[in-house]
Coordinates of C-alpha atoms in Angstrom, one line a residue:
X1449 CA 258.8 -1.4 -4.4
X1450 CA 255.3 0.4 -3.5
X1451 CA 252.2 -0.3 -5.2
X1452 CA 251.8 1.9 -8.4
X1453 CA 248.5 3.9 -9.0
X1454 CA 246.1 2.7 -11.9
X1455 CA 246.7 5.0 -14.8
X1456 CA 243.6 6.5 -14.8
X1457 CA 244.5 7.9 -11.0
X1458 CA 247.8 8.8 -12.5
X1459 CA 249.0 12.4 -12.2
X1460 CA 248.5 12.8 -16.0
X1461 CA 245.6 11.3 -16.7
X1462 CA 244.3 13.4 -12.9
X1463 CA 244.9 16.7 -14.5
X1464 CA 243.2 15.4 -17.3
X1465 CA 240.1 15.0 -15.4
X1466 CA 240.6 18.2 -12.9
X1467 CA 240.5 19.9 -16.6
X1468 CA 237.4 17.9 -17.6
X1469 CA 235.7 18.6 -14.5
X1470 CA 236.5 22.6 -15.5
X1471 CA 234.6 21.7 -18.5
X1472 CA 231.5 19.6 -17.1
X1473 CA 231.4 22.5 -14.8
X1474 CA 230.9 25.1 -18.0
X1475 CA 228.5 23.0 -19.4
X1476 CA 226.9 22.7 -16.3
X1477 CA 226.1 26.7 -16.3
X1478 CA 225.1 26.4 -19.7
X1479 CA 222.8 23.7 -19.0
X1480 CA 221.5 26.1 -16.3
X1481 CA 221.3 29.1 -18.0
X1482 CA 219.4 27.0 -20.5
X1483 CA 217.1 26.2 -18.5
X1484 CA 216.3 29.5 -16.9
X1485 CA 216.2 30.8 -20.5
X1486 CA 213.8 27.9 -20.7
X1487 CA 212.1 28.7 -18.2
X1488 CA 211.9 32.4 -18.4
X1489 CA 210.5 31.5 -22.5
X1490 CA 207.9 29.5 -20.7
X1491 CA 207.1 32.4 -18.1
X1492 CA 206.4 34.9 -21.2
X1493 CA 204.3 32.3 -22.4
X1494 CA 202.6 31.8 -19.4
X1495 CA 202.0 36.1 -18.8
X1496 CA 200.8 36.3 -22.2
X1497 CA 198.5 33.7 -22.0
X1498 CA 196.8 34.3 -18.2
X1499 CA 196.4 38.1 -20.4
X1500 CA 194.9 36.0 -23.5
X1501 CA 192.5 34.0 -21.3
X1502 CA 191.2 36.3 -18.9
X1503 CA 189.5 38.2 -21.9
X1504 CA 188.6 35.3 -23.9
X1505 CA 186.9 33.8 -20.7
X1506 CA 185.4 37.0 -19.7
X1507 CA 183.1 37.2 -22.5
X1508 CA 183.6 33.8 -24.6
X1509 CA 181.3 34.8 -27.6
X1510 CA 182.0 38.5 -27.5
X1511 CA 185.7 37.5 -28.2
X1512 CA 185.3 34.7 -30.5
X1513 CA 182.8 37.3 -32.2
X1514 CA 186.1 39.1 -34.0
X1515 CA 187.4 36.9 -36.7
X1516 CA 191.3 37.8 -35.8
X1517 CA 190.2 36.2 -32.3
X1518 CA 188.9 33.3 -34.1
X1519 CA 191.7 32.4 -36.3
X1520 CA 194.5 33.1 -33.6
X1521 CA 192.7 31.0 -30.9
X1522 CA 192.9 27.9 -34.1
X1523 CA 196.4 29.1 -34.5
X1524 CA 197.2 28.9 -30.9
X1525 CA 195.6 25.6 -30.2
X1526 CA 197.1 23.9 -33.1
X1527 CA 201.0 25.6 -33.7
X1528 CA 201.8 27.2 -30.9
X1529 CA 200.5 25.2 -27.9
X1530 CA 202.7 22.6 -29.5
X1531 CA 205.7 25.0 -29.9
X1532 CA 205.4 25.1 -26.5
X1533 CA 205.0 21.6 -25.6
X1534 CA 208.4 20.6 -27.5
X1535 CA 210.1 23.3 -25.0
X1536 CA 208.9 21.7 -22.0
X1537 CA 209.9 18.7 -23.4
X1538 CA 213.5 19.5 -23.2
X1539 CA 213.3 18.7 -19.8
X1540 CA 210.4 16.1 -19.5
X1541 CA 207.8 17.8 -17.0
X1542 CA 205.4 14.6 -15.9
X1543 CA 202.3 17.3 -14.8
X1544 CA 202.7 19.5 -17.8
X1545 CA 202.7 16.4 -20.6
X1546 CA 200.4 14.9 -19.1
X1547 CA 197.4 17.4 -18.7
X1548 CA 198.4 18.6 -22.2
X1549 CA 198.0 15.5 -24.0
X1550 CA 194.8 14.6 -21.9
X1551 CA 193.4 17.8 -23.6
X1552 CA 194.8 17.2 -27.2
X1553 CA 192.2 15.3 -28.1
X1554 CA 190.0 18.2 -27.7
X1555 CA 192.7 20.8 -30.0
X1556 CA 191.9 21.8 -33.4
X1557 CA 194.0 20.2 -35.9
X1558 CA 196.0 21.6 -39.0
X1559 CA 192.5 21.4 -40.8
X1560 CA 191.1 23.5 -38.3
X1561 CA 193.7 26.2 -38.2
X1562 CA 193.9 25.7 -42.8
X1563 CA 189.8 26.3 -42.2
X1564 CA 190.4 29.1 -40.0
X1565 CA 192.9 30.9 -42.2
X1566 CA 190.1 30.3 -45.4
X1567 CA 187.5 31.9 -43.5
X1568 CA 189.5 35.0 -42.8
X1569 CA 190.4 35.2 -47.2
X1570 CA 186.8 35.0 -47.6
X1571 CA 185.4 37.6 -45.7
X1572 CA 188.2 39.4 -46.8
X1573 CA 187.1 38.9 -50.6
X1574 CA 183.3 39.1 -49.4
X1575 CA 184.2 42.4 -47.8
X1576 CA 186.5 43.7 -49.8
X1577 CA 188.9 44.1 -46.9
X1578 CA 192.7 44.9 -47.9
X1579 CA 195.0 42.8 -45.7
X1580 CA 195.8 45.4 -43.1
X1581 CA 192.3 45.7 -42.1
X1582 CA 192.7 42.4 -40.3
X1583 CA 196.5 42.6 -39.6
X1584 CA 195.5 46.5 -37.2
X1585 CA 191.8 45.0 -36.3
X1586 CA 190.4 47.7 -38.4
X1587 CA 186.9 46.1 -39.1
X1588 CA 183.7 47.7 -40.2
X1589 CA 181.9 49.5 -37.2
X1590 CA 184.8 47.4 -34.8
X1591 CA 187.1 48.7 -32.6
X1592 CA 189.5 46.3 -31.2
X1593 CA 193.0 44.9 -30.2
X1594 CA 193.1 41.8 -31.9
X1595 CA 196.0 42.4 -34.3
X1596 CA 198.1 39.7 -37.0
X1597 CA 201.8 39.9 -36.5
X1598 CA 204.3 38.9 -39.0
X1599 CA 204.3 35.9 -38.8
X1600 CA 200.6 35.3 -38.4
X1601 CA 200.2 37.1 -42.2
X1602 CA 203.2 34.9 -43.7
X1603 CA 201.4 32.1 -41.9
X1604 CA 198.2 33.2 -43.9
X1605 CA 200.1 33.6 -47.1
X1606 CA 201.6 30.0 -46.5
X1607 CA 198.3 28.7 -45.9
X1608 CA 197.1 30.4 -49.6
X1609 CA 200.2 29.4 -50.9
X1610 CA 200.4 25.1 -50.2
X1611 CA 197.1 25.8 -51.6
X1612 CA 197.6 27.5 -54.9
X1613 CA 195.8 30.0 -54.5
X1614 CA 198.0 32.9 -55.2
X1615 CA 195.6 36.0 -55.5
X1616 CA 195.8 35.8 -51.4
X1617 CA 199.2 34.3 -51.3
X1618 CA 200.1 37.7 -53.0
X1619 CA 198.3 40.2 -50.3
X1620 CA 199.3 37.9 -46.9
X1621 CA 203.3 38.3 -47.9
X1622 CA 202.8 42.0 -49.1
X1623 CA 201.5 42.4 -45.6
X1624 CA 204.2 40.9 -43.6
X1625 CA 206.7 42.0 -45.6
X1626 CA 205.2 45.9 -44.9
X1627 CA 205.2 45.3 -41.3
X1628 CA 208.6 43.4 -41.2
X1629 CA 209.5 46.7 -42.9
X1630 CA 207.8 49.1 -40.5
X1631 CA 210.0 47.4 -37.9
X1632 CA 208.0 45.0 -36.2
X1633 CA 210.3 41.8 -34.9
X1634 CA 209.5 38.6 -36.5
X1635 CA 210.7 34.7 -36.2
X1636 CA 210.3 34.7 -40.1
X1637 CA 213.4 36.4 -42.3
X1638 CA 212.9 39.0 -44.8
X1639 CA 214.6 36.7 -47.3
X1640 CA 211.6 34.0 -46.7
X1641 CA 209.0 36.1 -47.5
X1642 CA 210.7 38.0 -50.4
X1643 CA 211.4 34.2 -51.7
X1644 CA 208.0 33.2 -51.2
X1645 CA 206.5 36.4 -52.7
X1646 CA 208.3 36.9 -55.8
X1647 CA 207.4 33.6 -56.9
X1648 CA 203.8 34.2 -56.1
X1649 CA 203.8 37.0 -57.7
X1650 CA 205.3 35.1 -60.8
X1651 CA 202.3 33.1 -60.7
X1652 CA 200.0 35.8 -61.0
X1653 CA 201.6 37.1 -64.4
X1654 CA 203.3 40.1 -62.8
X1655 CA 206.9 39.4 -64.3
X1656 CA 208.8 42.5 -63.9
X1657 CA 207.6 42.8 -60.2
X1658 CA 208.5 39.3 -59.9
X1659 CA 211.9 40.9 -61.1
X1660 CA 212.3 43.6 -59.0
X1661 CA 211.3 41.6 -55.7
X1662 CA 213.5 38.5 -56.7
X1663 CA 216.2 41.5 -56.9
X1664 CA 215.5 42.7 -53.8
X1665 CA 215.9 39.2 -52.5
X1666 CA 219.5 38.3 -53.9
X1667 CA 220.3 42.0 -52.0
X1668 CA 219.3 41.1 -49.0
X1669 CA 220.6 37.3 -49.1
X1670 CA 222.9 36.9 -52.0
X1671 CA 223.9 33.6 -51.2
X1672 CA 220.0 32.1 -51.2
X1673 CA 219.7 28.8 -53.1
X1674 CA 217.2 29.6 -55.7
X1675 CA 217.3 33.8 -56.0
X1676 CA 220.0 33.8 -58.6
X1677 CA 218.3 31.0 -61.1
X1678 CA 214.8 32.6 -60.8
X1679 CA 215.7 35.9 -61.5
X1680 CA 217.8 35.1 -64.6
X1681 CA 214.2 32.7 -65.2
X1682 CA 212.2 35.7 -64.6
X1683 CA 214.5 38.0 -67.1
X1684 CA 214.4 35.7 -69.8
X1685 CA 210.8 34.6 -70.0
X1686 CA 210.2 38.4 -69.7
X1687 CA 212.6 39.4 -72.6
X1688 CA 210.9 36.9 -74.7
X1689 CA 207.3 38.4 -73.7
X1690 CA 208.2 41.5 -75.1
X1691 CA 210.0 40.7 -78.2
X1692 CA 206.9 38.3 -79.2
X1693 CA 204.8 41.8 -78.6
X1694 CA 207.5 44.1 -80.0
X1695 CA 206.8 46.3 -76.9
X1696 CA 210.1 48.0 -74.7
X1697 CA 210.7 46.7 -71.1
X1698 CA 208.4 49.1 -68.6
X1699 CA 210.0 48.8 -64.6
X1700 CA 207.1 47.4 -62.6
X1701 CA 204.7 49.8 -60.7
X1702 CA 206.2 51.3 -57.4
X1703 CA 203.1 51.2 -55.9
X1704 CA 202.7 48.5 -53.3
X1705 CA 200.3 45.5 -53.7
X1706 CA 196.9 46.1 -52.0
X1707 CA 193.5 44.4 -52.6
X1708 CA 192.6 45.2 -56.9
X1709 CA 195.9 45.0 -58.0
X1710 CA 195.2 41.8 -59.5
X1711 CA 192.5 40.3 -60.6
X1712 CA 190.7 37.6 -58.5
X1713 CA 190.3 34.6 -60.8
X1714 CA 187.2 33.0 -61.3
X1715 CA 185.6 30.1 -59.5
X1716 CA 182.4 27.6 -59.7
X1717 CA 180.2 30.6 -58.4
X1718 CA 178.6 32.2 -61.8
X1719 CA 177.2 35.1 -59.6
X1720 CA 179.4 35.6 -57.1
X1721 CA 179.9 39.4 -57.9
X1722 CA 176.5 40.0 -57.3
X1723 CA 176.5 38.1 -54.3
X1724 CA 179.1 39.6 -52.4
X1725 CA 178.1 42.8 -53.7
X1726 CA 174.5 41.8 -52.4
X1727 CA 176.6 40.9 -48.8
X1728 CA 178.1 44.5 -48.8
X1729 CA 174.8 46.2 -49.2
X1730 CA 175.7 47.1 -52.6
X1731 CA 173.5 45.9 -55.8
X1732 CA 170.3 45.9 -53.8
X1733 CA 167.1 46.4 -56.2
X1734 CA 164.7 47.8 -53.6
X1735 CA 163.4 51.3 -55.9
X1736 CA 160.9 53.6 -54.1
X1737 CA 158.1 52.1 -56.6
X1738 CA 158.8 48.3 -55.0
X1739 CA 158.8 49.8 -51.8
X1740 CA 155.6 51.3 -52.1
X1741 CA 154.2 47.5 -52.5
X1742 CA 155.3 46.7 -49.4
X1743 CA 152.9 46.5 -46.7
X1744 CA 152.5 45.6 -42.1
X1745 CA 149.6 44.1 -41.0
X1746 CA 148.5 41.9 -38.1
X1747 CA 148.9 38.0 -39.1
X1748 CA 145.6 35.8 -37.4
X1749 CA 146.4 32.6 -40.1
X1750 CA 142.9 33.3 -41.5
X1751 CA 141.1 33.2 -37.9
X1752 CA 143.1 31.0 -36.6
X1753 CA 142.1 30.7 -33.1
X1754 CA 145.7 30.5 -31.2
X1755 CA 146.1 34.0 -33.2
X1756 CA 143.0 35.8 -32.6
X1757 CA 144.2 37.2 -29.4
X1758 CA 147.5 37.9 -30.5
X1759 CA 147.7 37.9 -34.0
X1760 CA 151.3 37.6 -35.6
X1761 CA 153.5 41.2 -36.5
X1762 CA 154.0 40.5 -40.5
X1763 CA 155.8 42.7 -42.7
X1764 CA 156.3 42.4 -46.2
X1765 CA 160.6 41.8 -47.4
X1766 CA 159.6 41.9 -51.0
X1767 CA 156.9 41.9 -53.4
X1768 CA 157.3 39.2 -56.0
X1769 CA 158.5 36.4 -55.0
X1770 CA 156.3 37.3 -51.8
X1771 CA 158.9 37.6 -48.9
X1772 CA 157.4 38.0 -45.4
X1773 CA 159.4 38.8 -42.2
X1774 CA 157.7 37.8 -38.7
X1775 CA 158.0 39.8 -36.1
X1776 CA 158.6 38.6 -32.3
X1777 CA 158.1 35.0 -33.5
X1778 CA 160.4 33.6 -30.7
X1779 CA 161.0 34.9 -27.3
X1780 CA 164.3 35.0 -25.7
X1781 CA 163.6 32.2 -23.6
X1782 CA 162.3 30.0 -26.5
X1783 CA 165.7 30.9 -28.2
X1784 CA 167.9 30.1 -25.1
X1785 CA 165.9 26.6 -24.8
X1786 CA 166.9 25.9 -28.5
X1787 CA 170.1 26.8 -28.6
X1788 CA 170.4 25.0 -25.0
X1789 CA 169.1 21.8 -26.9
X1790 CA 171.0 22.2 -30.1
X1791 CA 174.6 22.8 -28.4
X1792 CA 175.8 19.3 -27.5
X1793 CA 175.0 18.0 -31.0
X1794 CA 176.0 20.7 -33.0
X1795 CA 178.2 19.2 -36.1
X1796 CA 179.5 20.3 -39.4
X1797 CA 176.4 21.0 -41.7
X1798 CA 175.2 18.9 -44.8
X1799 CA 173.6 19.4 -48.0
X1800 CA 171.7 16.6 -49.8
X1801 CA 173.8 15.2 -52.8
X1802 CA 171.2 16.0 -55.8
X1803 CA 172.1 13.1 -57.7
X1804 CA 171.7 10.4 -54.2
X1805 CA 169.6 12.4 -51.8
X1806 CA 172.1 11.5 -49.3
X1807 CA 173.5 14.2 -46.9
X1808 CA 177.1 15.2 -47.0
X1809 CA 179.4 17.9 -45.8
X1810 CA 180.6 20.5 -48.7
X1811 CA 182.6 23.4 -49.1
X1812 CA 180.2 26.3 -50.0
X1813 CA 178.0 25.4 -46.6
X1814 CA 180.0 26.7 -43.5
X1815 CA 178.2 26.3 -40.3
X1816 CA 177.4 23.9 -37.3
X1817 CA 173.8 22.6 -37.0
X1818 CA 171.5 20.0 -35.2
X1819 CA 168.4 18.5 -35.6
X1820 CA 165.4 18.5 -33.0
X1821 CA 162.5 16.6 -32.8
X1822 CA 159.1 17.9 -31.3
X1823 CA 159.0 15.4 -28.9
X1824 CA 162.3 16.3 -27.3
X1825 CA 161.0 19.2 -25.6
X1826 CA 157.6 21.5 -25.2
X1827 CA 159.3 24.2 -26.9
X1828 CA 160.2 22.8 -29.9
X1829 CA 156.7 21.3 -30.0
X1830 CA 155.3 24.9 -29.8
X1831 CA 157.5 26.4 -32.1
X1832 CA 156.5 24.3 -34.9
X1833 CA 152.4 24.9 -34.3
X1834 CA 153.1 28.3 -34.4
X1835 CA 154.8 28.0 -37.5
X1836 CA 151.7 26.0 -38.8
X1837 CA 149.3 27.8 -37.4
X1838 CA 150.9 31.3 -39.2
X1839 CA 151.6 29.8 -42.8
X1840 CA 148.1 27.6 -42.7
X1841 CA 150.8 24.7 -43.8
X1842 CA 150.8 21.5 -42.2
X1843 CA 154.2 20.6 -40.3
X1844 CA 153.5 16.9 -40.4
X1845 CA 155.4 16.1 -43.1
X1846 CA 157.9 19.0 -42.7
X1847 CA 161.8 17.9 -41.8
X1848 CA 162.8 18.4 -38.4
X1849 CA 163.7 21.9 -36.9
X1850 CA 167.1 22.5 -38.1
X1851 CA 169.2 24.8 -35.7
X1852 CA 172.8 26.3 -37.6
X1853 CA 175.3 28.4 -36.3
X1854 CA 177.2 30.0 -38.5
X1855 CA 180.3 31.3 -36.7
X1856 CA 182.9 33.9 -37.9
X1857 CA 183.2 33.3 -41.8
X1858 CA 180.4 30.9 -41.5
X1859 CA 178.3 31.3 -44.6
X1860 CA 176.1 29.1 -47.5
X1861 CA 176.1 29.9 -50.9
X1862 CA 173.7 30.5 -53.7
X1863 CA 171.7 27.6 -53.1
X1864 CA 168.0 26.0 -54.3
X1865 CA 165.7 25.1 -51.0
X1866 CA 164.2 22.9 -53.7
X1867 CA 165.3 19.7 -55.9
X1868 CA 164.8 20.4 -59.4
X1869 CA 164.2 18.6 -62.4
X1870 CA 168.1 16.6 -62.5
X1871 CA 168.0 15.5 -59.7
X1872 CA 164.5 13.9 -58.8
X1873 CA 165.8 11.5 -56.1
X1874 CA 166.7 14.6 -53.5
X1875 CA 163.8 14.1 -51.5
X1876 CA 162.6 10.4 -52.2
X1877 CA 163.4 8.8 -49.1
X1878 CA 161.7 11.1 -47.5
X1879 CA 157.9 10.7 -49.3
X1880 CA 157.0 13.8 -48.6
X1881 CA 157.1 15.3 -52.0
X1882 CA 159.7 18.6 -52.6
X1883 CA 160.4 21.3 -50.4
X1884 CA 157.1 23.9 -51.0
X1885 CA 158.4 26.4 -47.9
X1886 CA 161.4 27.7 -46.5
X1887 CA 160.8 29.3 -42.7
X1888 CA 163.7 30.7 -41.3
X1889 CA 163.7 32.2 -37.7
X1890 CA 166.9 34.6 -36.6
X1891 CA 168.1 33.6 -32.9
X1892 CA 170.6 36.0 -33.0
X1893 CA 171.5 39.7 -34.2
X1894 CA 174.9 39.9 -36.2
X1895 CA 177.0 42.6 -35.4
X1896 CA 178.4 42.7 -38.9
X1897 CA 177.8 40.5 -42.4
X1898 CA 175.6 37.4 -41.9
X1899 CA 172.9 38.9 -44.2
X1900 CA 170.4 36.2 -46.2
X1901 CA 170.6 37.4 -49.7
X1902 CA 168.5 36.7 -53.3
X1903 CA 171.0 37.4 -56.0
X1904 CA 168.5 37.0 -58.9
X1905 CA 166.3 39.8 -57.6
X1906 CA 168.9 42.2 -55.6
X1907 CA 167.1 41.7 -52.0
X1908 CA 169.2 41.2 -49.3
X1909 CA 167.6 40.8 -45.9
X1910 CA 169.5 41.4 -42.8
X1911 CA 169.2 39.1 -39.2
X1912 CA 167.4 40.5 -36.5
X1913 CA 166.6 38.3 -33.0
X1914 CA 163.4 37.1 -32.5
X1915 CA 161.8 37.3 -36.2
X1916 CA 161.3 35.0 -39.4
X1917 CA 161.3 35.4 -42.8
X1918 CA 159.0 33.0 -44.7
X1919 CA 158.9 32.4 -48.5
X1920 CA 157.2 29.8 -51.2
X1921 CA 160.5 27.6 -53.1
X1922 CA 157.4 26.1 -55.6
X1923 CA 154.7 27.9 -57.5
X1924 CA 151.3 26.3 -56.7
X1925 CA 151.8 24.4 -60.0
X1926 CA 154.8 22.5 -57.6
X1927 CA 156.9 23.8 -60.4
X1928 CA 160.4 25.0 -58.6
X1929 CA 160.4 29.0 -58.5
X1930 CA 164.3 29.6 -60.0
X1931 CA 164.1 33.1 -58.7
X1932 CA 164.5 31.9 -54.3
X1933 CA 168.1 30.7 -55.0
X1934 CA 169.5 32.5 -52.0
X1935 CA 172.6 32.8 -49.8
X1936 CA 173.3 33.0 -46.2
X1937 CA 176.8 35.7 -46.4
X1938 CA 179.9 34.9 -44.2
X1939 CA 179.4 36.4 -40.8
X1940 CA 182.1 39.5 -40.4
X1941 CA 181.4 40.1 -36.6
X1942 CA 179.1 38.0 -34.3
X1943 CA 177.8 34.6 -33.8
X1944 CA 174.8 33.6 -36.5
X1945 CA 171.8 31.7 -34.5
X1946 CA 169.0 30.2 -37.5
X1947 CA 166.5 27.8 -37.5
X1948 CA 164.8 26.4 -39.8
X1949 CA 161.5 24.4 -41.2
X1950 CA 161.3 23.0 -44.4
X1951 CA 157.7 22.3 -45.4
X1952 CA 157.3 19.7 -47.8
X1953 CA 154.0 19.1 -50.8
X1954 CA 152.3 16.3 -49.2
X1955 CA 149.6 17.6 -47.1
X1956 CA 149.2 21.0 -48.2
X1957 CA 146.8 19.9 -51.2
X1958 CA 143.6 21.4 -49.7
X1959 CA 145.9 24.4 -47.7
X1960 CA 147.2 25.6 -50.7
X1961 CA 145.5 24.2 -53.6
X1962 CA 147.2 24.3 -57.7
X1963 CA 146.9 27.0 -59.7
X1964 CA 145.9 27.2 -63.1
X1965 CA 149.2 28.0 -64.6
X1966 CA 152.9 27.1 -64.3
X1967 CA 153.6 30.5 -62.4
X1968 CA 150.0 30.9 -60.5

């Protein structure tokens, strides 16, 4: 009798495996075409990027001057970069992994690209910039190519959204959903943002558009999990609205949402109308009488004798308080030396808590700065005599030279340069008494936005390279004078250079002696 085969070499259980073989073989293409669809993805990604960083790299702060720019490089760095990583992951590429998570460190995080997104709502609001504006690249005096897809505005109205803040919520999903509708592809379903919008638009009080778009939304997907129960919500609430008011049911507006179809609410800011309005050019009290006040003349700080050679350019900003802009104040090559310094240590800006005096980071200040000692190099040590020898002011006791860049969005708001009355320890661990001066010198022009601003008064003055603008925070009775509260406004277009000397009381009792008043 011959040997009989094991049963898994049996003819059966053979044709089994021929048949299984067939199949390994089918998954085998699909594993291949898998990976050329991988790997054509990945080849897109690469074209479009070579594209993206040839002109980001061409002219680093000419690009990164355009907010869109700005807030798709966070976007990039922090979602899609990793979007892309996960696809290379599919098939573990050593070289790839590897350089990419040597540079993570370096990315911008969620927090970055949530910052990003906030900067872009608030020049919109500073603006007054309607969502398309951004989404086409259509910015004031700005011609460019930068555009927001889709997704980038439902990303925006996300980012609005997880925050509550639905007055932006509200404008980001109109503006996707209008493109979506125009015809432009998306990852991001019509149904998402409908969802997503009619419940924003719920929270803004708008219940019959809330209605109509919640209906628009059980039409496109009538099988979505929460379409139905809202809109019966939404009908209800509204039919109880009107019967409490007695009023018949009016169809909401056809017109589409757009920036002042609702209301911004309110916020911490008392005069942030005026402000913004101050940031737009608008509201500005300059009248041909206060203008006729305002004088040039050639600075020598009272026959000073580094000045009597070349005496300072000084023109007068405003009358009362006395606002004085320097002209040529630093040269290009004293700028480029202090930015050159500043760079390396350049870190999210403080404010001193009023209540400790100690610095910390805070919402309404936007903006990168360093500090530089005199001894650090000879132009810092020259910029701060001139300053002294211009204002007659000692610069002993004065805080360090304070170097900000305010980037894309960067801004501070209404502010005191001076510690008032409740809060007395601001300045104490400094001895040096409160802050008597404010001198500010521009290191950069700003293509758009970036204006310093007085809201009490209506001045706004606008950055140009090279000059200062100096002004008194204290009456000579050391008394605080309310009427300096100021504000630097979000840069629109460009890169913001400032720096700045804040000179302190003690020293200055023989240089600018009291008055006789409160106000003298």
């Amino acid at each position: 009798m011959g040997r009989s085969l094991p049963p898994l070499l049996q003819v059966g259980q053979m044709t089994d495996l021929i048949h299984t073989e067939k199949e390994l073989v089918q998954s085998l293409r699909e594993y291949i075409k898998a990976e050329e669809s991988k790997l054509a993805a990945v080849k897109s990604w690469a074209s479009k990027l070579d594209a993206l960083t040839r002109l980001s790299t061409s002219d680093p702060e000419g690009y990164l001057a355009h907010p869109v720019n700005a807030y798709k490089l966070m976007k990039r760095l922090n979602t899609e970069w990793s979007e892309l990583e996960s696809l290379v992951l599919q098939n573990p590429s050593d070289g790839f992994i590897g350089n990419i998570s040597v540079h993570r460190q370096y990315f911008p995080d969620a927090e970055d690209e949530t910052g990003a997104a906030k900067a872009l709502m608030r020049l919109q609001d500073t603006y007054q910039l309607d969502s398309e504006a951004f989404s086409k690249g259509k910015l004031p005096g700005v011609h460019s190519n930068a555009v927001l897809t889709v997704d980038d505005c439902f990303d925006m109205g996300k980012t609005a959204y997880n925050d509550a803040d639905y007055y932006h919520a509200v404008l980001w999903f109109q503006q996707a959903l209008k493109q979506l509708d125009d015809g432009e592809e998306a990852v991001v379903t019509k149904a998402e943002i409908l969802d997503y919008l009619s419940y924003s638009v719920y929270q803004m009080g708008d219940i019959p558009r809330a209605i109509e778009l919640t209906r628009r939304l059980v039409a496109v997907d009538p099988s979505h999990e929460r379409a139905g129960g809202n809109l019966r919500y939404f009908e209800r609430l509204l039919s109880k609205q009107l019967n409490e008011m007695n009023q018949a049911y009016q169809p909401a507006s056809e017109e589409p949402i757009q920036l002042g179809t609702y209301t911004r609410p309110k916020d911490h800011l008392p005069e942030r109308e005026s402000y913004e309005a101050l940031c737009r050019g608008e509201g500005l009290q300059m009248t041909e009488a206060r203008r006729s006040r305002l004088f040039c003349r050639h600075q020598d700080g009272r026959g000073n004798p580094r000045l009597l050679l070349k005496p300072m350019k000084e023109e007068d900003e405003w009358d009362s308080p006395h606002i004085v802009r320097y002209l040529e104040m630093l040269s290009d090559e004293e700028i480029e030396k202090i930015k050159e310094l500043a760079k390396p240590r350049l870190a999210r800006a403080t404010v001193r808590d009023p209540k400790t005096g100690v610095l910390t980071t805070a919402n309404y200040r936007v903006s990168k700065s360093a500090w530089l000692e005199a001894e650090e190099d000879p132009v810092i040590e020259r910029v701060n005599q001139r300053i002294e020898d211009i204002t007659g002011l000692t610069v002993q006791t004065a805080e360090l030279l304070q170097v900000a860049n305010y980037g894309v969005g960067g801004q501070y708001e209404p502010h005191f340069d001076f510690s008032r009355k409740e809060e007395p320890d601001a300045f104490k661990r400094l001895g040096t008494g409160n802050r008597l001066a404010t001198f500010l010198n521009y290191m950069s022009d700003v293509e758009a936005g970036g204006a310093t601003v007085f809201p009490d008064f209506g001045a706004a003055i606008w950055p140009r390279k090279g000059t200062a603008v100096f002004w008194y925070n204290l009456f000579r009775s050391g008394e605080g004078d309310y009427r300096t509260r100021h504000a630097a406004c979000p840069v629109l277009v460009g890169s913001k250079w400032v720096s700045n000397k804040w000179i302190h009381e003690r020293g200055q009792e023989f240089r600018r002696p009291c008055g006789l008043t409160e106000v003298d």
